[in-house]
PDB file of N, CA, C and O in Angstrom:
ATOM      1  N   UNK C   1       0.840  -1.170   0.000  1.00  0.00           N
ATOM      2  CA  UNK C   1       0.000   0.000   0.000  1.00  0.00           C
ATOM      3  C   UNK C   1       0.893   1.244   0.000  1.00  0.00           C
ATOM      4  O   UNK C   1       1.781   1.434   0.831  1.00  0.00           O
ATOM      5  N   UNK C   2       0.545   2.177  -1.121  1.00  0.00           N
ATOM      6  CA  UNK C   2       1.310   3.340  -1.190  1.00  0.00           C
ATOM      7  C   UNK C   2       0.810   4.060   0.274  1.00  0.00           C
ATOM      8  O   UNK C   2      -0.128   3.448   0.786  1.00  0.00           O
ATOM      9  N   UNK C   3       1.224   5.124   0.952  1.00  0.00           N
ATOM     10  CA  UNK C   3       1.486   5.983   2.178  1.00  0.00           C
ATOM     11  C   UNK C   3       0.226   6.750   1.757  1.00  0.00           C
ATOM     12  O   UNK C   3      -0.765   6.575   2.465  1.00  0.00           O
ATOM     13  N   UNK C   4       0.137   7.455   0.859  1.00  0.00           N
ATOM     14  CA  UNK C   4      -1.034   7.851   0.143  1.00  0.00           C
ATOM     15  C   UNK C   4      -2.116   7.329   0.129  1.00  0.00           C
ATOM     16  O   UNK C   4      -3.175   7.916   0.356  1.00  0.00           O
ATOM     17  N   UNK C   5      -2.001   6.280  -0.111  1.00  0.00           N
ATOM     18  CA  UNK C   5      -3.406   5.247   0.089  1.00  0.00           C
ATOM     19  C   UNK C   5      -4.455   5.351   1.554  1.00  0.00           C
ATOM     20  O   UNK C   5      -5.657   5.191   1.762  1.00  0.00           O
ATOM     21  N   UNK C   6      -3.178   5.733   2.444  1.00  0.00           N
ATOM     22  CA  UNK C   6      -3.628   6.058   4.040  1.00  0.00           C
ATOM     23  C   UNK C   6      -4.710   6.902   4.310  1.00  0.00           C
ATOM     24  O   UNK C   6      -5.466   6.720   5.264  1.00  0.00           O
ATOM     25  N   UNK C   7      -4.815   7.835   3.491  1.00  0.00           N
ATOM     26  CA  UNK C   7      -5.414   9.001   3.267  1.00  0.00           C
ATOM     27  C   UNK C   7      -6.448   9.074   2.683  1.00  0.00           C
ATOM     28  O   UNK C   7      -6.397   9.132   1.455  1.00  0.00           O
ATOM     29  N   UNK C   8      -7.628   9.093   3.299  1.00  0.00           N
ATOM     30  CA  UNK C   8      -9.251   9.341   2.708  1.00  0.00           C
ATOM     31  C   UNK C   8      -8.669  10.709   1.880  1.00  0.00           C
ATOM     32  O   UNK C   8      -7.912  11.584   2.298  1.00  0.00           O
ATOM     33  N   UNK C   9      -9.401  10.538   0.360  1.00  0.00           N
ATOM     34  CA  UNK C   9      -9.724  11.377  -0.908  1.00  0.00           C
ATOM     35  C   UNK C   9     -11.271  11.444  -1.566  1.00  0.00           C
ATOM     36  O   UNK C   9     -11.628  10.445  -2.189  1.00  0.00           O
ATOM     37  N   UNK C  10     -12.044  12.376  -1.476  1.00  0.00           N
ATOM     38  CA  UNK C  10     -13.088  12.306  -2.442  1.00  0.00           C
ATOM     39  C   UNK C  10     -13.150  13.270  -3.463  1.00  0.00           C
ATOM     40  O   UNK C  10     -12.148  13.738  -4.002  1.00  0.00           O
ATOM     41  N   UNK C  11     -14.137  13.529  -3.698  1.00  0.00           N
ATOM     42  CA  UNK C  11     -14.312  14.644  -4.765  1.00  0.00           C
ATOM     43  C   UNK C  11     -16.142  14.604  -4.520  1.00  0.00           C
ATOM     44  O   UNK C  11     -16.833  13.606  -4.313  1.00  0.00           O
ATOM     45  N   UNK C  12     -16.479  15.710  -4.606  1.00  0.00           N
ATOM     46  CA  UNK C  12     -18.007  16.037  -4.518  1.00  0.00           C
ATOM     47  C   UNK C  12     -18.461  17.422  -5.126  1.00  0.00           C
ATOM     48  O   UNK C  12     -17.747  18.324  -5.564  1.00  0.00           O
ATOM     49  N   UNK C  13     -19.971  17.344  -5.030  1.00  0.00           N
ATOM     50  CA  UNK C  13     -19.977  18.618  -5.766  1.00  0.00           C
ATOM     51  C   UNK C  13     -20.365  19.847  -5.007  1.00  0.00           C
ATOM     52  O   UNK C  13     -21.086  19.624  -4.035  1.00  0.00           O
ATOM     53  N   UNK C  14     -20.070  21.010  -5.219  1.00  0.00           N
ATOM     54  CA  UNK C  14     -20.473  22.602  -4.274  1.00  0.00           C
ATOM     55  C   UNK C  14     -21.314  23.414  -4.670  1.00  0.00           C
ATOM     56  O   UNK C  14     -21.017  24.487  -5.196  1.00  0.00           O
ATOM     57  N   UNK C  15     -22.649  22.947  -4.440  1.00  0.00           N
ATOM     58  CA  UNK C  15     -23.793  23.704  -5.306  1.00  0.00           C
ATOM     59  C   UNK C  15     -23.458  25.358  -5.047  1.00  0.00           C
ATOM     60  O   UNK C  15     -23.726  26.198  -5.906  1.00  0.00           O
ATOM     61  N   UNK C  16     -22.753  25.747  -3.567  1.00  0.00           N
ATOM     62  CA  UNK C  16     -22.463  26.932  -3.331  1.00  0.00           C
ATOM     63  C   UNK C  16     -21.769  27.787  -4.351  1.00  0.00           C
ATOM     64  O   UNK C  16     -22.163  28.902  -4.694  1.00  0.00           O
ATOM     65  N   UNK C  17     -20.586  27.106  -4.859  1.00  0.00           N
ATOM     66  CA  UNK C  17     -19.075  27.337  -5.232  1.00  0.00           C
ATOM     67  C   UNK C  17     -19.474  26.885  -7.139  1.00  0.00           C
ATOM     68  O   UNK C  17     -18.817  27.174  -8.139  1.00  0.00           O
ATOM     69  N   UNK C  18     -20.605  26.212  -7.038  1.00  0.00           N
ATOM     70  CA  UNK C  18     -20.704  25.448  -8.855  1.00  0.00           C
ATOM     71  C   UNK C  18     -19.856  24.721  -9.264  1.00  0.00           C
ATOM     72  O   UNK C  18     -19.821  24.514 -10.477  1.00  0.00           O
ATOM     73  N   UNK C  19     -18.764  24.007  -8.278  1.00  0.00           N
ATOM     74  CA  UNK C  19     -17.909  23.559  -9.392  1.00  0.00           C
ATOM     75  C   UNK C  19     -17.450  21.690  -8.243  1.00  0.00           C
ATOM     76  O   UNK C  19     -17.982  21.582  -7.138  1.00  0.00           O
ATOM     77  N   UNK C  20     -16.874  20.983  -8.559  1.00  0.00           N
ATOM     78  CA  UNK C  20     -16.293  19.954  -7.928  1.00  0.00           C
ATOM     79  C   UNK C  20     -15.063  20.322  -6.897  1.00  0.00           C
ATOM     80  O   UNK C  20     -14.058  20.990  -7.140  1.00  0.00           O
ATOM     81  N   UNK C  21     -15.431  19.718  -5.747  1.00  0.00           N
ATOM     82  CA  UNK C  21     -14.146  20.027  -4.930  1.00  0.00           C
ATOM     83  C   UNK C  21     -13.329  18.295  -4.304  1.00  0.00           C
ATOM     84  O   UNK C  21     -13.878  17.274  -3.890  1.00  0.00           O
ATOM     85  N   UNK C  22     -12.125  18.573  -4.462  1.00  0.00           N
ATOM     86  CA  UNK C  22     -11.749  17.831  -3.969  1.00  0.00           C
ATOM     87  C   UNK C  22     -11.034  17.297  -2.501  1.00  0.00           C
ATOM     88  O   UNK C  22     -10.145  17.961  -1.967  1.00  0.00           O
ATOM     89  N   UNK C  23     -11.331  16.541  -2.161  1.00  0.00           N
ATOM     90  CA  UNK C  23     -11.090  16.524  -0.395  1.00  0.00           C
ATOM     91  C   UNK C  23      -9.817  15.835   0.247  1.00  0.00           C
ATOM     92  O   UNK C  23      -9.757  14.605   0.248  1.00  0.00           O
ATOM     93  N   UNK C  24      -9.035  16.421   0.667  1.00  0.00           N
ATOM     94  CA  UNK C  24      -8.249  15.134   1.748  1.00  0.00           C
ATOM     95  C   UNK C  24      -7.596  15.645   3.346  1.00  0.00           C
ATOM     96  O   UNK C  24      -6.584  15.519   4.037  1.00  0.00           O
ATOM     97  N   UNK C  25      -8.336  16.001   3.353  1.00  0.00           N
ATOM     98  CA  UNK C  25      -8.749  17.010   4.847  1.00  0.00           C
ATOM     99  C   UNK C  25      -7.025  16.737   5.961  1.00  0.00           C
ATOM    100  O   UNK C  25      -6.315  17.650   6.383  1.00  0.00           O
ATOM    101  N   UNK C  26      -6.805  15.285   6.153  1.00  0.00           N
ATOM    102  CA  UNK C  26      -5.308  15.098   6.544  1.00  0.00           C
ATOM    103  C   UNK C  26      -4.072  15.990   6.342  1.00  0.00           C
ATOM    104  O   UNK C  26      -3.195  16.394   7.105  1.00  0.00           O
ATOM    105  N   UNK C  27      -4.376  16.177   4.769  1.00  0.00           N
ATOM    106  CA  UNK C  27      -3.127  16.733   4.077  1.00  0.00           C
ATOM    107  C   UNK C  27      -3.145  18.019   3.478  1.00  0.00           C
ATOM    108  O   UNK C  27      -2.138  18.726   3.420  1.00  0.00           O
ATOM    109  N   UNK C  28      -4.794  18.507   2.814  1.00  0.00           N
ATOM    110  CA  UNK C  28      -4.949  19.986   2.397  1.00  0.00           C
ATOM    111  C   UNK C  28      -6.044  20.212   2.445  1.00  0.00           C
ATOM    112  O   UNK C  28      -6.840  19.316   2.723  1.00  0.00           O
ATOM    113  N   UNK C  29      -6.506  21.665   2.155  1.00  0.00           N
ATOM    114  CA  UNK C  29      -7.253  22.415   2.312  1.00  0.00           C
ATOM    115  C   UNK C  29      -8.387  21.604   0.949  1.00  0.00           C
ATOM    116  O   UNK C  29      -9.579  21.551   1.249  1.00  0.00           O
ATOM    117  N   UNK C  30      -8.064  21.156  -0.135  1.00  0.00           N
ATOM    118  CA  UNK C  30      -9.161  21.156  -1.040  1.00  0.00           C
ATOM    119  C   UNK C  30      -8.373  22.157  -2.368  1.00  0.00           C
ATOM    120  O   UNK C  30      -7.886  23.288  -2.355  1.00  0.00           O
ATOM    121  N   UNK C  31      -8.511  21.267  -3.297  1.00  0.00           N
ATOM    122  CA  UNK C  31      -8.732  21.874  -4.706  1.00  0.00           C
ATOM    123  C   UNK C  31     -10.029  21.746  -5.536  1.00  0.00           C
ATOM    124  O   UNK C  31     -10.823  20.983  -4.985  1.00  0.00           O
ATOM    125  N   UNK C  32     -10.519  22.311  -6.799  1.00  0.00           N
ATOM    126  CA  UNK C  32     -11.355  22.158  -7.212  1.00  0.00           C
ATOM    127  C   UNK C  32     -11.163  22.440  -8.905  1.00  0.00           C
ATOM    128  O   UNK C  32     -10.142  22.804  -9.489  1.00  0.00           O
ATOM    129  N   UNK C  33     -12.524  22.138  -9.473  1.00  0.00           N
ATOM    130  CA  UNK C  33     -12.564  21.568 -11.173  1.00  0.00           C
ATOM    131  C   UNK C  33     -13.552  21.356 -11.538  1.00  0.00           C
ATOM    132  O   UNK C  33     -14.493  20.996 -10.832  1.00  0.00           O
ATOM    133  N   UNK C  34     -13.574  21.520 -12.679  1.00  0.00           N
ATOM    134  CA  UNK C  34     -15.177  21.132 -13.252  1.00  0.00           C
ATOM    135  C   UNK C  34     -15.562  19.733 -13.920  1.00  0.00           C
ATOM    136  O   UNK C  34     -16.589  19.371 -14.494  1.00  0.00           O
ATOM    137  N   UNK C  35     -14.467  19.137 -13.659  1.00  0.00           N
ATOM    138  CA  UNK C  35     -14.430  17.121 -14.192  1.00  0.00           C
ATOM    139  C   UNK C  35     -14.120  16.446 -13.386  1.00  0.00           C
ATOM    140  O   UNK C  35     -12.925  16.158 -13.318  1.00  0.00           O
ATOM    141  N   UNK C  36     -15.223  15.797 -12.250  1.00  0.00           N
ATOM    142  CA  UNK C  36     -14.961  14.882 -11.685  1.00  0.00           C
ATOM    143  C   UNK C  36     -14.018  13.827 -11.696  1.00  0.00           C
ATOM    144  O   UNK C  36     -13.492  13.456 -10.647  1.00  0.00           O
ATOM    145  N   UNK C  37     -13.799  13.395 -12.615  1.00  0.00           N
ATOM    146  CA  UNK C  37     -12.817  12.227 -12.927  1.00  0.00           C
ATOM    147  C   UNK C  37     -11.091  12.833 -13.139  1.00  0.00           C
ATOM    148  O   UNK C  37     -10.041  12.314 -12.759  1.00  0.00           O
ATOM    149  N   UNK C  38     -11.290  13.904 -13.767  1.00  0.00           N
ATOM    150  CA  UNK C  38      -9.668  14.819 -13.791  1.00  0.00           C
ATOM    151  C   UNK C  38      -9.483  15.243 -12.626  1.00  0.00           C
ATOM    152  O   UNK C  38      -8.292  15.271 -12.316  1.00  0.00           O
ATOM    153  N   UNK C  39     -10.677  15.824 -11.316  1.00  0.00           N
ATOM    154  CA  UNK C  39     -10.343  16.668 -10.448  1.00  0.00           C
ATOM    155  C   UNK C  39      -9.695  15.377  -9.500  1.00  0.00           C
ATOM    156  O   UNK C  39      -8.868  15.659  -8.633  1.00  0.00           O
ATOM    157  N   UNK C  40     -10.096  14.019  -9.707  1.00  0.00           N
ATOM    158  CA  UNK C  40      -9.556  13.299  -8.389  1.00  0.00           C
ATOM    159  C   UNK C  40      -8.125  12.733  -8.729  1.00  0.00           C
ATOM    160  O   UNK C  40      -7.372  12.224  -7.899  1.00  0.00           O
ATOM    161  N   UNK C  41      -7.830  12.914 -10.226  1.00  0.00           N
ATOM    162  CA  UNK C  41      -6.315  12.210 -10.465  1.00  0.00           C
ATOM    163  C   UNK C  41      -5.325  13.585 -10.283  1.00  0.00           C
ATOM    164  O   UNK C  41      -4.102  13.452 -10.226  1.00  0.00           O
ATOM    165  N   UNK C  42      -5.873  14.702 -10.211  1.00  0.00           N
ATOM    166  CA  UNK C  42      -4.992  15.906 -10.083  1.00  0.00           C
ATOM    167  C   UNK C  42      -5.002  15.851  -8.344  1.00  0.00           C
ATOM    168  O   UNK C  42      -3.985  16.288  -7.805  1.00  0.00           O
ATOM    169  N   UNK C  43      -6.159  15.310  -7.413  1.00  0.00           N
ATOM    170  CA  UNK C  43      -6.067  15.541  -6.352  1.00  0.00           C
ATOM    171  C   UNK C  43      -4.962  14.708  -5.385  1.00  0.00           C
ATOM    172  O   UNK C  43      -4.377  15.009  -4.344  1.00  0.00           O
ATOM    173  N   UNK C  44      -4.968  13.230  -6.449  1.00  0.00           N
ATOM    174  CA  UNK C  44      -3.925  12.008  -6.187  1.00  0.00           C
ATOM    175  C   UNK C  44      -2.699  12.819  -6.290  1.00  0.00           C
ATOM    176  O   UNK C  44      -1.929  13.058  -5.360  1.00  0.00           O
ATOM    177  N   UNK C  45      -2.593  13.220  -7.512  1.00  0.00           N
ATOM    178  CA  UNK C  45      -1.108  14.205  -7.548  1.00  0.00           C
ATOM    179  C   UNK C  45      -0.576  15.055  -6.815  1.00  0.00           C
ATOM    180  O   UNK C  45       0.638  15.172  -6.649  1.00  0.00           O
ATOM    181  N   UNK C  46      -1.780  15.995  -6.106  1.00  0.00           N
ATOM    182  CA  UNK C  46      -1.268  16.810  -5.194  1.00  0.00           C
ATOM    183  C   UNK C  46      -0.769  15.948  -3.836  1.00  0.00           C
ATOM    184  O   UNK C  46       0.426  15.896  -3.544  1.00  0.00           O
ATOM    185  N   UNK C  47      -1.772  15.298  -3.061  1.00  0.00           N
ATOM    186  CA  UNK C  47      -1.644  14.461  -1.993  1.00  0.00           C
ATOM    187  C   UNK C  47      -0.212  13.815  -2.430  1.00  0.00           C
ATOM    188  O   UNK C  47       0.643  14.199  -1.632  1.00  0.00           O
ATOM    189  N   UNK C  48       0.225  13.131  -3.234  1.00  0.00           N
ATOM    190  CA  UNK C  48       1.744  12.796  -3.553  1.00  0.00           C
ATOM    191  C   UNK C  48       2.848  13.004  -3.222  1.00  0.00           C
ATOM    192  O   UNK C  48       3.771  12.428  -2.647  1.00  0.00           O
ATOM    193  N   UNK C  49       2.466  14.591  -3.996  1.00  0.00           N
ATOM    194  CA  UNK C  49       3.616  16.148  -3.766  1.00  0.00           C
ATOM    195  C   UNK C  49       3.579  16.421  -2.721  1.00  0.00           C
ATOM    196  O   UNK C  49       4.725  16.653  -2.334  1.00  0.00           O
ATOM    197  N   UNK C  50       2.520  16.602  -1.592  1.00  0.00           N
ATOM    198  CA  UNK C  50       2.270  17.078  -0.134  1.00  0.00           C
ATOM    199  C   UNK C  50       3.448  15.384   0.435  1.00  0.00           C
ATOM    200  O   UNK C  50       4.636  15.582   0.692  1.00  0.00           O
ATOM    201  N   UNK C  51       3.059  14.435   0.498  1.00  0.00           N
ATOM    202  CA  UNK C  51       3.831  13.572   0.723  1.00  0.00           C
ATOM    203  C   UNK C  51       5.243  13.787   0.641  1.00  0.00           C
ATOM    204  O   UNK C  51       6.040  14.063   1.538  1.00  0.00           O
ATOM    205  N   UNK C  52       5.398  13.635  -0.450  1.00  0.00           N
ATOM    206  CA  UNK C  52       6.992  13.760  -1.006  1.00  0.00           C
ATOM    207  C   UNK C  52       7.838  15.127  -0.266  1.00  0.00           C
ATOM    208  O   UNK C  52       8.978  15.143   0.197  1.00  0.00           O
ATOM    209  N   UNK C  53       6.927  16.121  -0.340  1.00  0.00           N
ATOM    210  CA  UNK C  53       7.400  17.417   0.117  1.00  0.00           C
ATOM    211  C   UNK C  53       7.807  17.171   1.611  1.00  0.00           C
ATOM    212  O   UNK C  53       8.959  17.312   2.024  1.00  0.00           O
ATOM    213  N   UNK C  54       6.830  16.822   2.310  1.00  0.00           N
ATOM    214  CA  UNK C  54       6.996  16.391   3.748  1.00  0.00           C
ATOM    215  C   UNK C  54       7.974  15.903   3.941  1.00  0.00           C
ATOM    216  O   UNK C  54       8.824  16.424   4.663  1.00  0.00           O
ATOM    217  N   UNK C  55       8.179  14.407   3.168  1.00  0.00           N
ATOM    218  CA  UNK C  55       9.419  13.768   3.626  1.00  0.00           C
ATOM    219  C   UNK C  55      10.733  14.251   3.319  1.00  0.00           C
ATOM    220  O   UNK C  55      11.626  13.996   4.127  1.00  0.00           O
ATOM    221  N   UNK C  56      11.035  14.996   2.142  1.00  0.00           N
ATOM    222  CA  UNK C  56      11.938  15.844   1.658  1.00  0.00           C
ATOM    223  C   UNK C  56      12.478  16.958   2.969  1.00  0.00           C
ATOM    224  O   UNK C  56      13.659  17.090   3.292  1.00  0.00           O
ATOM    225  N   UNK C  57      11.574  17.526   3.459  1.00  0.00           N
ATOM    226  CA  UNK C  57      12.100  18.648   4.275  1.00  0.00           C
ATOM    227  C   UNK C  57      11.889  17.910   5.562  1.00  0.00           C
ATOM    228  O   UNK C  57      11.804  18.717   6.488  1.00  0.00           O
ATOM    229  N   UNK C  58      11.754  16.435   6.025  1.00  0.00           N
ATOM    230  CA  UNK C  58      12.095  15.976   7.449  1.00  0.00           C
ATOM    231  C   UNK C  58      11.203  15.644   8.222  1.00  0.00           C
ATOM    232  O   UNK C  58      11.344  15.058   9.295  1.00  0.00           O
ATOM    233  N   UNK C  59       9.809  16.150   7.511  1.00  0.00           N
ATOM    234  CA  UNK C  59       8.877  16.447   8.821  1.00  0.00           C
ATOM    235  C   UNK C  59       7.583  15.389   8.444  1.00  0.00           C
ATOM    236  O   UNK C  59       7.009  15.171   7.378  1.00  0.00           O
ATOM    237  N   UNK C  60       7.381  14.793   9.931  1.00  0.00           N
ATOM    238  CA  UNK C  60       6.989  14.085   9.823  1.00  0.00           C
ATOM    239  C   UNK C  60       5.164  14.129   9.317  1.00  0.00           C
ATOM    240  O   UNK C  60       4.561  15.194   9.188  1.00  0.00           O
ATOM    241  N   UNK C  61       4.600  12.920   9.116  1.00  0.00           N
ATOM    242  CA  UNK C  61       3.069  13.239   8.651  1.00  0.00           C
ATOM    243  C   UNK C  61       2.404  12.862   8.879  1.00  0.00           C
ATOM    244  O   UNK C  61       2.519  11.676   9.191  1.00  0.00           O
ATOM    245  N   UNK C  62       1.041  13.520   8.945  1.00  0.00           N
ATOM    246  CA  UNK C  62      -0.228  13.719  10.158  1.00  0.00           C
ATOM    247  C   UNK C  62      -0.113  12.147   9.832  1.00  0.00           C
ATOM    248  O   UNK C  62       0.428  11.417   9.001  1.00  0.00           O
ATOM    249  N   UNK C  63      -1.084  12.032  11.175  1.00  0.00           N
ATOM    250  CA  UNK C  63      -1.966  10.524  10.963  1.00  0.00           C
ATOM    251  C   UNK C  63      -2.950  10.915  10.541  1.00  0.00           C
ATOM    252  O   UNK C  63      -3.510  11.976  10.817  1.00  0.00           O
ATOM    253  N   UNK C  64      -3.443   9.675   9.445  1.00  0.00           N
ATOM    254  CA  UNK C  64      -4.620   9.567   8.595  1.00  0.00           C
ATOM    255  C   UNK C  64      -5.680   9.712  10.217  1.00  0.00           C
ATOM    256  O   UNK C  64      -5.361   9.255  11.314  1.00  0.00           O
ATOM    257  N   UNK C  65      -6.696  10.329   9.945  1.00  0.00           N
ATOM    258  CA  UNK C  65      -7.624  10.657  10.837  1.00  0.00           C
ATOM    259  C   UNK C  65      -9.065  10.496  10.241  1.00  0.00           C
ATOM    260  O   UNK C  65      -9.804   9.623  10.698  1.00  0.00           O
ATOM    261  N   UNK C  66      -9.542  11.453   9.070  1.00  0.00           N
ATOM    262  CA  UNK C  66     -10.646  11.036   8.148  1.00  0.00           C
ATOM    263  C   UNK C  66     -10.990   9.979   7.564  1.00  0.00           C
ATOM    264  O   UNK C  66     -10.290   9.554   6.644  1.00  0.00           O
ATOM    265  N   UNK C  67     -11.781   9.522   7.838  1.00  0.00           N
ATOM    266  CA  UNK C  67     -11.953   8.121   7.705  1.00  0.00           C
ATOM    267  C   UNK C  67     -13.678   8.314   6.664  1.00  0.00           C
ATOM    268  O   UNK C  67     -14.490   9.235   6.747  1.00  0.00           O
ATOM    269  N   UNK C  68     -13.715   7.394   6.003  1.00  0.00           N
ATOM    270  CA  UNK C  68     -15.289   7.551   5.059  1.00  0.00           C
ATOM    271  C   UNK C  68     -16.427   6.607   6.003  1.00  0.00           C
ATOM    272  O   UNK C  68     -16.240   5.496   6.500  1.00  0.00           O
ATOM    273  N   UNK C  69     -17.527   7.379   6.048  1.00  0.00           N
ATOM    274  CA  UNK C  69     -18.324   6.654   6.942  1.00  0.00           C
ATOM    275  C   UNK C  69     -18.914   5.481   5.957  1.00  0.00           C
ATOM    276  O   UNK C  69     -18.845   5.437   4.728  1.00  0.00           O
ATOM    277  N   UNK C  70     -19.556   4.480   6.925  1.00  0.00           N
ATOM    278  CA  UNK C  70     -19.941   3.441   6.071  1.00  0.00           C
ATOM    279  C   UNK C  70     -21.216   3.216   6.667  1.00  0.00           C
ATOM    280  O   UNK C  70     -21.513   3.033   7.848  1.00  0.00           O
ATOM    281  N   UNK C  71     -21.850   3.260   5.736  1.00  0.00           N
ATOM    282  CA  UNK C  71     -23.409   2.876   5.629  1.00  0.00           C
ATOM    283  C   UNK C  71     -23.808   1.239   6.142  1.00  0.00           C
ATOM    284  O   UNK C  71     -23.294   0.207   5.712  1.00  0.00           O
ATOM    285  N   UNK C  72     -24.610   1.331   6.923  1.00  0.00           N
ATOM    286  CA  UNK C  72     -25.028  -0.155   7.650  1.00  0.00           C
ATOM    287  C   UNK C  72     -26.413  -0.091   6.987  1.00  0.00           C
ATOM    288  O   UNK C  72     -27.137   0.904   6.947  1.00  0.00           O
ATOM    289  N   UNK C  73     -26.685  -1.365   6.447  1.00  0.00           N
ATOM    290  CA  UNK C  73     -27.996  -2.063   6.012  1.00  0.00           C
ATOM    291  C   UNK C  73     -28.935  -2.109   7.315  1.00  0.00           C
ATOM    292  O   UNK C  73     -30.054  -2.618   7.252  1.00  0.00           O
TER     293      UNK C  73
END
């Protein structure tokens, strides 16, 4: 499992804002886009770079905390 993988990611939509936002609350604030499917492989990319960056300059990284709720039958 990539380190990344650790990390709840979604993407949803912002009737406020009109456009798709993307989520990974651990690691950033949120980017956003108007293509669901582009906004979550650009969001993989960022979460990456936030990774990589971290370990590059020493410091260590959050614990995964956000977790996706799961629906019970």
């Amino acid at each position: 499992m990539k380190t990344a993988d650790k990390y709840h990611k979604w993407v949803d939509w912002s009737a406020k804002d009109g456009v798709y936002v993307g989520h990974c609350p651990d690691l950033i604030t949120g980017i956003h886009g108007d293509n669901p499917v582009k906004l979550y492989e650009e969001l993989c990319e960022v979460v990456d770079e936030v990774i990589s960056d971290l370990a590059k300059a020493g410091r260590r990284l959050p614990k995964p905390r956000v977790r996706p709720m799961l629906e019970c039958a």
